[in-house]
Coordinates of C-alpha atoms and ligand atoms in Angstrom, one line a residue:
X1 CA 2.6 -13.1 76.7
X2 CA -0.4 -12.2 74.7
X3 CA -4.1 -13.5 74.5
X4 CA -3.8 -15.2 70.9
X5 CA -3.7 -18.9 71.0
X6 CA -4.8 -22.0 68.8
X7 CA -7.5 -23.7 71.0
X8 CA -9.4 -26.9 69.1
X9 CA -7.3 -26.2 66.0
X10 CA -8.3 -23.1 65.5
X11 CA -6.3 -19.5 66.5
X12 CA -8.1 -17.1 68.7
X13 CA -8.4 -14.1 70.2
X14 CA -9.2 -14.5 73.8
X15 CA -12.2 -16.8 73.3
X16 CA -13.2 -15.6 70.5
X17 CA -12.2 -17.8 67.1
X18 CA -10.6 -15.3 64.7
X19 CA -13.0 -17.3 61.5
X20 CA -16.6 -15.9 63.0
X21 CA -14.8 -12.3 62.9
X22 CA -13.4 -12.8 59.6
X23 CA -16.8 -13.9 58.5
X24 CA -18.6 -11.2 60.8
X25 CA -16.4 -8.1 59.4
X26 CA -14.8 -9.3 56.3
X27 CA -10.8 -9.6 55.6
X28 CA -8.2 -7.9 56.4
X29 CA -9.3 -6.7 59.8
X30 CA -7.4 -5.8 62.6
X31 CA -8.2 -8.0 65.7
X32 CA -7.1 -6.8 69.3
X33 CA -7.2 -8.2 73.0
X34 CA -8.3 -5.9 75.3
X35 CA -6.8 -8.5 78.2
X36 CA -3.1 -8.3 76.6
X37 CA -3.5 -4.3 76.4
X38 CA -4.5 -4.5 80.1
X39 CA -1.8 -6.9 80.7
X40 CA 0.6 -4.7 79.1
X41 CA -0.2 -1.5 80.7
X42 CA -0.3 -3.2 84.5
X43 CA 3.5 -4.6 83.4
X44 CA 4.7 -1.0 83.7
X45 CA 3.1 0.0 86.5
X46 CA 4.2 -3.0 88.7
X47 CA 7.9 -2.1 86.9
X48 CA 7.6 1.3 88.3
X49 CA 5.6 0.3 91.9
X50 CA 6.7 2.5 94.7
X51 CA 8.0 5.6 92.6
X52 CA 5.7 8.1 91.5
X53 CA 4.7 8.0 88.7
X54 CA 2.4 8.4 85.4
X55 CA 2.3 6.0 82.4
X56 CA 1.7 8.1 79.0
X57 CA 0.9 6.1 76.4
X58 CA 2.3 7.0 73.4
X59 CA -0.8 6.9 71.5
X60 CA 0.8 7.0 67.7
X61 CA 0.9 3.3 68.4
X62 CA -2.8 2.7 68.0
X63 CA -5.2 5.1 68.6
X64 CA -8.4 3.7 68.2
X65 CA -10.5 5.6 70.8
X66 CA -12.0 2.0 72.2
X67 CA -8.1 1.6 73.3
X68 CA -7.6 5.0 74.4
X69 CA -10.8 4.6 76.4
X70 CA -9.8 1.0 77.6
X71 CA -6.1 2.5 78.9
X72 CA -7.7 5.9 80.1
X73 CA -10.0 3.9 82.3
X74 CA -6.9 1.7 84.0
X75 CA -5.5 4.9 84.5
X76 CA -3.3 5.9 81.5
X77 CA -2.0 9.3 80.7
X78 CA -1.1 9.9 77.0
X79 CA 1.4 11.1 75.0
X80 CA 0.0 13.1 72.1
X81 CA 2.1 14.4 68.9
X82 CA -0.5 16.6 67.3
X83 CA -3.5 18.5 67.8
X84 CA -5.4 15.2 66.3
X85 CA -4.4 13.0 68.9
X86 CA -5.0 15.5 71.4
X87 CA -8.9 15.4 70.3
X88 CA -8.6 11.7 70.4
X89 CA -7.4 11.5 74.0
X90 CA -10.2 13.8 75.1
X91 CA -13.2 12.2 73.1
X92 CA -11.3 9.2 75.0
X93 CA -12.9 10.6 78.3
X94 CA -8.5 11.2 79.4
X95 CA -8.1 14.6 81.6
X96 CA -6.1 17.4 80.1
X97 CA -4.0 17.0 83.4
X98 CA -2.7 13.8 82.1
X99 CA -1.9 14.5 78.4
X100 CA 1.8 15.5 77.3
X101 CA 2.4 16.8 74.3
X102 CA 5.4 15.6 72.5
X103 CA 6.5 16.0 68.8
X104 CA 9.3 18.8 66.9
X105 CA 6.9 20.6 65.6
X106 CA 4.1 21.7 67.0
X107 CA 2.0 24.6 65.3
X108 CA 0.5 27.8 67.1
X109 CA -3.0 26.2 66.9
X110 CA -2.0 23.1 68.1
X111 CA 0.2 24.9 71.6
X112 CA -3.3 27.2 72.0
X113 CA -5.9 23.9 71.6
X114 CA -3.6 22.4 74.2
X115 CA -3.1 25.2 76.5
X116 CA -7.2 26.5 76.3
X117 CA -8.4 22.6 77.1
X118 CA -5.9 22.1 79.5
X119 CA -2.2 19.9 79.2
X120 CA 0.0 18.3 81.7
X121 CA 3.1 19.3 80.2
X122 CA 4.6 20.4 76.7
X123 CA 7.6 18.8 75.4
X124 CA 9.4 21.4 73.9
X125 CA 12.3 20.6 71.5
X126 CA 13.4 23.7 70.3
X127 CA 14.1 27.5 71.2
X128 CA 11.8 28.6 68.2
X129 CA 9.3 26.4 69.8
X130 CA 10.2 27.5 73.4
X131 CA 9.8 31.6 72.3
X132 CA 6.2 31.1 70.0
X133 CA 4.8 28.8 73.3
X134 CA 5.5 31.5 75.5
X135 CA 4.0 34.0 73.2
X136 CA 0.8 32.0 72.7
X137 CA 0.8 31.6 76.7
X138 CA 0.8 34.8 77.2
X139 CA -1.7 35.9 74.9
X140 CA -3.6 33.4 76.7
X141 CA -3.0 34.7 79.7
X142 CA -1.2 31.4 80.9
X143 CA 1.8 29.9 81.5
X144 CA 2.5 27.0 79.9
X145 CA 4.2 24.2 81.7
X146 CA 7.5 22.1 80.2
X147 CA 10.0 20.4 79.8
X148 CA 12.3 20.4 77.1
X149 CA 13.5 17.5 75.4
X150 CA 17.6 17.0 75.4
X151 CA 19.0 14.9 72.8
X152 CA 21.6 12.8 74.8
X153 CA 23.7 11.6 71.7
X154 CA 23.1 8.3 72.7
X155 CA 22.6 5.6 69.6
X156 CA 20.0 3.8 70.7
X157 CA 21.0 0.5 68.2
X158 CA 17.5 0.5 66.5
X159 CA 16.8 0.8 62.9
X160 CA 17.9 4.3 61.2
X161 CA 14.4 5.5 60.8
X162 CA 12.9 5.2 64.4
X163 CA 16.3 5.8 65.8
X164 CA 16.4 9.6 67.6
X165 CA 18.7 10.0 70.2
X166 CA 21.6 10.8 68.1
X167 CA 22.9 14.2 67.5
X168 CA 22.2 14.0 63.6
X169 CA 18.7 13.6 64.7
X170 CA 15.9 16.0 64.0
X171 CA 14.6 15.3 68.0
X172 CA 15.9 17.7 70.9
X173 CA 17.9 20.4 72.1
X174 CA 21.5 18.9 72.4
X175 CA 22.6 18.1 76.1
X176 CA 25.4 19.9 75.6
X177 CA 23.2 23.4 75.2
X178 CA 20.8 22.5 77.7
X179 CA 21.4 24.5 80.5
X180 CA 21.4 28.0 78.2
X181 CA 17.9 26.7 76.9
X182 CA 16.4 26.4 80.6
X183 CA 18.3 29.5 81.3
X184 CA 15.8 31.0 78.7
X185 CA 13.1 29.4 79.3
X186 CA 12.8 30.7 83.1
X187 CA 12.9 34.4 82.1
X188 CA 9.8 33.8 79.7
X189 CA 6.7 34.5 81.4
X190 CA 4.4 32.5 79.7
X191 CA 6.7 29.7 80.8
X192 CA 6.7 27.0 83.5
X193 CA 9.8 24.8 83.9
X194 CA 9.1 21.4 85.5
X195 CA 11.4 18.9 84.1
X196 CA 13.1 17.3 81.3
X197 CA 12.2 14.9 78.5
X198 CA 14.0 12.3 76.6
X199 CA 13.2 9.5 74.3
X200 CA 15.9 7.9 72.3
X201 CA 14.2 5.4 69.7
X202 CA 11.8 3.2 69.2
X203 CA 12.3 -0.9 69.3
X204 CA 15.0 -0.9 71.7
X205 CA 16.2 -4.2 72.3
X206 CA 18.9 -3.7 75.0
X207 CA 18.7 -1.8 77.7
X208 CA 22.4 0.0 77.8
X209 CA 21.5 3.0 76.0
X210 CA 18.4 3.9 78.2
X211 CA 21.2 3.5 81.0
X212 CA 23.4 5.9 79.4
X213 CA 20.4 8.0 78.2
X214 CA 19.5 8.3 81.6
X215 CA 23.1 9.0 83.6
X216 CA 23.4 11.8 81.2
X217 CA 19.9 13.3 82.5
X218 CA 20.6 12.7 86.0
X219 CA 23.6 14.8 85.9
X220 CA 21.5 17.4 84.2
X221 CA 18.9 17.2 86.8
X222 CA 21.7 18.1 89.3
X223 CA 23.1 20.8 87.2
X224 CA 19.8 22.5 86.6
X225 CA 18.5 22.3 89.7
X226 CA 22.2 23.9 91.2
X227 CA 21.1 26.6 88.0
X228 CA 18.0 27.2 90.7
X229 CA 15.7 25.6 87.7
X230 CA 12.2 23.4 89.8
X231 CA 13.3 19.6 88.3
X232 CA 10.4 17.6 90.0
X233 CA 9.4 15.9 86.7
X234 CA 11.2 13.5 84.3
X235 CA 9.8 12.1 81.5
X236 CA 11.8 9.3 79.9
X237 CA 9.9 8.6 76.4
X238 CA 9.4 5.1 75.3
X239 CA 10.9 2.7 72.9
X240 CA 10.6 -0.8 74.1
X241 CA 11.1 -2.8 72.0
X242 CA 8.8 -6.1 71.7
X243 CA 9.5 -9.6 70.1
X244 CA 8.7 -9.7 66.6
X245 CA 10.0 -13.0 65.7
X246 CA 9.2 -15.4 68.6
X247 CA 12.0 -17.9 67.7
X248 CA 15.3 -15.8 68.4
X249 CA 14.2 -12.3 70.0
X250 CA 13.8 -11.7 73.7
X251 CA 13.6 -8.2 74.7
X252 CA 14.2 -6.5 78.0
X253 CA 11.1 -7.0 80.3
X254 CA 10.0 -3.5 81.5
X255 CA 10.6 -5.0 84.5
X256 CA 14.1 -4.7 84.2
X257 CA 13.8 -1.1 82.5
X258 CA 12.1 -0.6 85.8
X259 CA 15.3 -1.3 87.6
X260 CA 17.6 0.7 85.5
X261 CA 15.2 3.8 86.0
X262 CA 15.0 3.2 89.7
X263 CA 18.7 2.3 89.7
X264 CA 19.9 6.1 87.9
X265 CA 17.1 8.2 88.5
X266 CA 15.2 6.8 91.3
X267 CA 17.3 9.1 94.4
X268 CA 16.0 12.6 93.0
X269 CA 12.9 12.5 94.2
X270 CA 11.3 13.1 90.8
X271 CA 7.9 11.9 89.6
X272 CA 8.6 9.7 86.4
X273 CA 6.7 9.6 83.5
X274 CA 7.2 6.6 80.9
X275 CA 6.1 7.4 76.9
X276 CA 5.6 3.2 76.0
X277 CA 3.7 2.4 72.7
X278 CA 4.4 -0.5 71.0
X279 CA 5.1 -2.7 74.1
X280 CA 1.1 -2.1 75.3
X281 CA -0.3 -2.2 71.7
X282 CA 2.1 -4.0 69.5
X283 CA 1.4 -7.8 70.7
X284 CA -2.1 -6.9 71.3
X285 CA -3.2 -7.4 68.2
X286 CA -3.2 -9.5 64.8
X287 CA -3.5 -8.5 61.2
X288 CA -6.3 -10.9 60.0
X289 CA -6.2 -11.6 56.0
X290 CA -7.0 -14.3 53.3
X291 CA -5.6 -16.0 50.7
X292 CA -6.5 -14.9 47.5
X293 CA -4.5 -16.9 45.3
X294 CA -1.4 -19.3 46.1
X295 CA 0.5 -18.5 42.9
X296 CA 2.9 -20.5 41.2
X297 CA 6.8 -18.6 40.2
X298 CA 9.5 -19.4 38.6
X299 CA 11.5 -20.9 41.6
X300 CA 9.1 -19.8 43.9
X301 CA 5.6 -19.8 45.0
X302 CA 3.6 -16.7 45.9
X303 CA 0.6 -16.5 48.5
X304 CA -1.2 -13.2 47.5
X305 CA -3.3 -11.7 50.6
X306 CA -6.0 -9.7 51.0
X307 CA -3.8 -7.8 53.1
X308 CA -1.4 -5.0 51.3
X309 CA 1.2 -2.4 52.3
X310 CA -1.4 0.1 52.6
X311 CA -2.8 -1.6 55.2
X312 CA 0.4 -3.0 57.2
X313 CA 3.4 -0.6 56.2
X314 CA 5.5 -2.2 58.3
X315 CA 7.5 -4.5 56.1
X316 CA 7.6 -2.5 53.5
X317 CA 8.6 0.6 55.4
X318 CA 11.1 -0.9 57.7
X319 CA 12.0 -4.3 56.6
X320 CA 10.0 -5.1 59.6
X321 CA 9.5 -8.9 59.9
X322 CA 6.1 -10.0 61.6
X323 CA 5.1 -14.1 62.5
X324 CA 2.6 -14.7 60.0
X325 CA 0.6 -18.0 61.2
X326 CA -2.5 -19.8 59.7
X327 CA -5.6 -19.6 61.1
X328 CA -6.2 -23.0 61.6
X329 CA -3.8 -24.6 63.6
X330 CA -1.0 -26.5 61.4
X331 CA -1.0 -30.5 62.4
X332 CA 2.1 -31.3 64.6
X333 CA 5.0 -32.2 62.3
X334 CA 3.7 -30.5 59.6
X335 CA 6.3 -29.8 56.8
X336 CA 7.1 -26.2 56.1
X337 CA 8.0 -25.0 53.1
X338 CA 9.2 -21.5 51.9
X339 CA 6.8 -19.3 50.4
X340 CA 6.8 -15.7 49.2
X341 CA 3.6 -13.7 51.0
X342 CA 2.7 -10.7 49.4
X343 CA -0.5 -8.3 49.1
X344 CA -2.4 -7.2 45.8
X345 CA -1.4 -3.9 45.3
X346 CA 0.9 -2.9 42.1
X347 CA 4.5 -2.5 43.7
X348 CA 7.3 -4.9 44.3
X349 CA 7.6 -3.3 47.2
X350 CA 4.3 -4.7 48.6
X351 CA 5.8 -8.0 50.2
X352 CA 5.4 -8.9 53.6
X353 CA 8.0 -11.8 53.8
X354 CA 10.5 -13.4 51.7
X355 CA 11.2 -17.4 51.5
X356 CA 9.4 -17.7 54.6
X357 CA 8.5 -21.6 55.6
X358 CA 4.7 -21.9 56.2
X359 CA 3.2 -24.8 56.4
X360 CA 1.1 -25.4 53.9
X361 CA -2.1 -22.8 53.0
X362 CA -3.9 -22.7 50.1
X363 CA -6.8 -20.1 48.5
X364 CA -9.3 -19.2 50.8
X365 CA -7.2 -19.8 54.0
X366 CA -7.1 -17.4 56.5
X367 CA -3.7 -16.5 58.1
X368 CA -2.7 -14.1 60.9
X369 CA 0.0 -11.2 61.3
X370 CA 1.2 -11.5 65.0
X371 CA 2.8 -8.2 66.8
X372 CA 0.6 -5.9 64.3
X373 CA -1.4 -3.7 67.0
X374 CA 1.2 -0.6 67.0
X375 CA 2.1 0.7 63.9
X376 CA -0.4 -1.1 62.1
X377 CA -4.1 0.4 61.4
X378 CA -2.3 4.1 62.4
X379 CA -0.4 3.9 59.0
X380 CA -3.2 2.3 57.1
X381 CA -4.2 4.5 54.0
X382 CA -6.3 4.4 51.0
X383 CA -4.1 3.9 48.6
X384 CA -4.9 2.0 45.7
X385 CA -8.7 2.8 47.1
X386 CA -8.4 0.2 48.9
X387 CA -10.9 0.3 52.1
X388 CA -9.4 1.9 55.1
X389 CA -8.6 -1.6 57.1
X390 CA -11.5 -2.1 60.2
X391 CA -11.0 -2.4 63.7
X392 CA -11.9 -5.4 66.1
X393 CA -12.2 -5.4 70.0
X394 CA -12.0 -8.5 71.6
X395 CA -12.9 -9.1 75.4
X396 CA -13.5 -12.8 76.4
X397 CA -15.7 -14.6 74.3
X398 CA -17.3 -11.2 73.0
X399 CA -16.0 -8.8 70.6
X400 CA -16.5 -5.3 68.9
X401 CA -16.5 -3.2 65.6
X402 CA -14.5 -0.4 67.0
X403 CA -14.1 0.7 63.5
X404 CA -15.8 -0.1 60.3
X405 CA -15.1 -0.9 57.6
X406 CA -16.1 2.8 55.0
X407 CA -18.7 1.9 52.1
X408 CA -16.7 2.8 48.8
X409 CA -19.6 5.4 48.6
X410 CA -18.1 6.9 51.4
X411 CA -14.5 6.6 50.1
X412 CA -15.6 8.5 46.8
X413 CA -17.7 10.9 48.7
X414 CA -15.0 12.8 50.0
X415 CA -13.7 14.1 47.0
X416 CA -15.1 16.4 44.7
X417 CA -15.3 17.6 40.9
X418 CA -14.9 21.2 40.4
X419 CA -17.6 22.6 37.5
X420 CA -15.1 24.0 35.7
X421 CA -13.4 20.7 34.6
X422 CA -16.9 19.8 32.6
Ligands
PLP501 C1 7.1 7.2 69.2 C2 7.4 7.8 70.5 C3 7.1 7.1 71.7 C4 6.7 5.7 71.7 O1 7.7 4.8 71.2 P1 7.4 3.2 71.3 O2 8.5 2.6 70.6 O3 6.1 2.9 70.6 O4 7.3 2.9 72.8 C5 7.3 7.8 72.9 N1 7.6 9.1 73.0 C6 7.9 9.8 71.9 C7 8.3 11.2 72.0 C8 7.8 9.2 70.6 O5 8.0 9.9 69.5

């Protein structure tokens, strides 16, 4: 459930009608409910009720500090995958103590920025990784504490690019090598072992390969822990996966995950940590554009946005399908007819959907992207110099610029002109 609905004909967010922030901010904006991330995040933690546990957001989803903030304050860790997002989550006001640091390839900087403001755990996931960590440790005079990520071989039945729990993926230390890595790891002295990491994919819409994922590391808990190896900590990565189209997808509730986690991991007496993005930001939050033209093709008609792929990469990037819905509420009945929605910028690959039946809209309209708060304004970019897309927080019937829109003074600012050029 989310906290965008049509009241008196017109779609909102919360109480707040999405037309006085599209005249407020300008178009495209991205509009998000700080009730459905609330919502979202208090889903897992009544999934996971009675074990112990941390929620660690996985904040590549969206990363707007007013949402790291918002999450912090209910109690979120984070999971961060650069030195960037580490910043982030502490301008977010979120302890070092619950910040894990995830990602294949960390850089020395980024293990000593970590390790000198203070991190819950690293995610190591691989030896070079493991032997440069506990170098930097040491030099610190620290030890840095970890687990390392296994790679179960599990095919998490997602789309080939956020898919990473195969063994042809980049991610992980295969199982199978596991024990010789933690072997190594506890003769380093910079080094603290205290668990084990996996994460499998992202958009996951059955639950049987987290089931699998998770016997496999179960089993390795027992083995390591026979290998003498302190296992009190396993973190199980994210991947969720949320309903994009609302007519014919139902995802797992996380309060089923819940169950399988409790159901293969729950008897070890491990704290569990949980990695979700997308299912706390994705359905918080629209994509909120306007019609610039509604073109006529040969065949076919075109509505051209004010939206583009720079600013929702989604489609383009993964085929990814998102609801798109007009603003104002369509009358009951109303015919639908199929329509080609694309944004202004000069490739064919800048189409959002194909043949899609709208009802009607027409220049000037406003429509909404439903399901674009994860993924979305993280992947925006420039290109084209286009604007970087804004940010809107809504709570209740008030709402806030967490990000503005930059002047295209400040767009050209940033570059320069070297003399010698002329
Ligand atoms: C991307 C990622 C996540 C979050 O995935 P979602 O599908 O957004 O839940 C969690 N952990 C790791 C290591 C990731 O790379």
């Amino acid at each position: 459930m989310d906290h965008f609905l049509y009241r008196d004909g017109v779609l909102r967010a919360e109480d707040v009608p999405l037309p006085e922030i599209a005249s407020a901010v300008g178009t495209p904006v991205y509009v998000y409910s700080a009730a459905t991330l609330t919502r979202h995040f208090r889903v897992f933690e009544e999934a996971l009720a009675g074990l112990d546990h941390l929620i660690c957001y996985a904040m590549k989803a969206n990363s707007n500090l007013a949402v790291l903030r918002l999450l912090g304050r209910l109690g979120a860790g984070m999971d961060v995958v650069s030195g960037g997002e580490y910043l982030r989550a502490r301008a977010a006001g979120v302890p070092g103590e619950r910040i894990v640091f995830s990602g294949v390839g960390k850089t020395r900087d980024e293990m000593r920025l970590a390790l000198g403001q203070g991190i819950r755990q690293f995610n190591v996931e691989s030896e070079p990784e493991l032997f440069a960590l506990d170098a930097v440790a040491r030099e610190m005079g620290l030890r840095a504490p970890i687990a390392i990520r296994v790679n179960p071989d599990v095919d998490a039945k997602t789309h080939a690019k956020i898919a990473t729990g195969k063994s042809e993926n980049k991610f992980g230390i295969p199982i199978a090598r596991a024990r010789a890595v933690y072997a190594e790891a506890a003769a380093l002295a910079g080094i603290a072992v205290v668990g084990i990491d996996v994460h499998i994919g992202s958009q996951l819409v059955d639950l049987a390969p987290y089931e699998a994922a998770f016997a496999k590391v179960a089993a390795l808990t027992a083995e390591l822990r026979a290998d003498g190896h302190d296992i009190r900590r396993l973190d199980l990565g994210g991947g969720l996966g949320i309903p994009y189209r609302r007519d014919n997808q139902a995802p797992p509730l996380p309060f089923d995950y819940g169950a399988v986690i409790r159901r293969t991991l729950g008897h070890l007496g491990c704290e569990i940590e949980i990695e979700p993005g997308r299912l706390i930001a994705g359905n918080a939050g629209v994509l909120l554009s306007r019609v610039i033209w509604r073109k006529r093709g040969e065949g076919r008609d075109f509505l051209i946005l004010d939206a583009a792929m720079n600013d929702l990469v989604r489609p383009a990037m993964y085929d990814a399908w998102h609801d798109i819905v007009p603003v104002s509420e369509p009358e009951a009945g109303a015919e639908l007819a199929p329509i080609d929605i694309v944004g202004p910028v000069c490739e064919t690959g800048d189409t959002f959907a194909t043949a899609r039946p709208m009802p009607f809209v027409g220049e000037g309209d406003l429509v909404a992207f439903r399901s674009a708060g994860a993924y979305g304004a993280v992947m925006a970019s420039e290109y084209n110099t286009r604007a970087l897309v804004p940010e809107v927080l809504v709570s209740g019937d008030h709402y806030a610029v967490v990000r503005a829109r930059p002047s295209f003074d400040e767009i050209l600012s940033r570059d320069t002109i070297p003399d010698w050029i002329g």
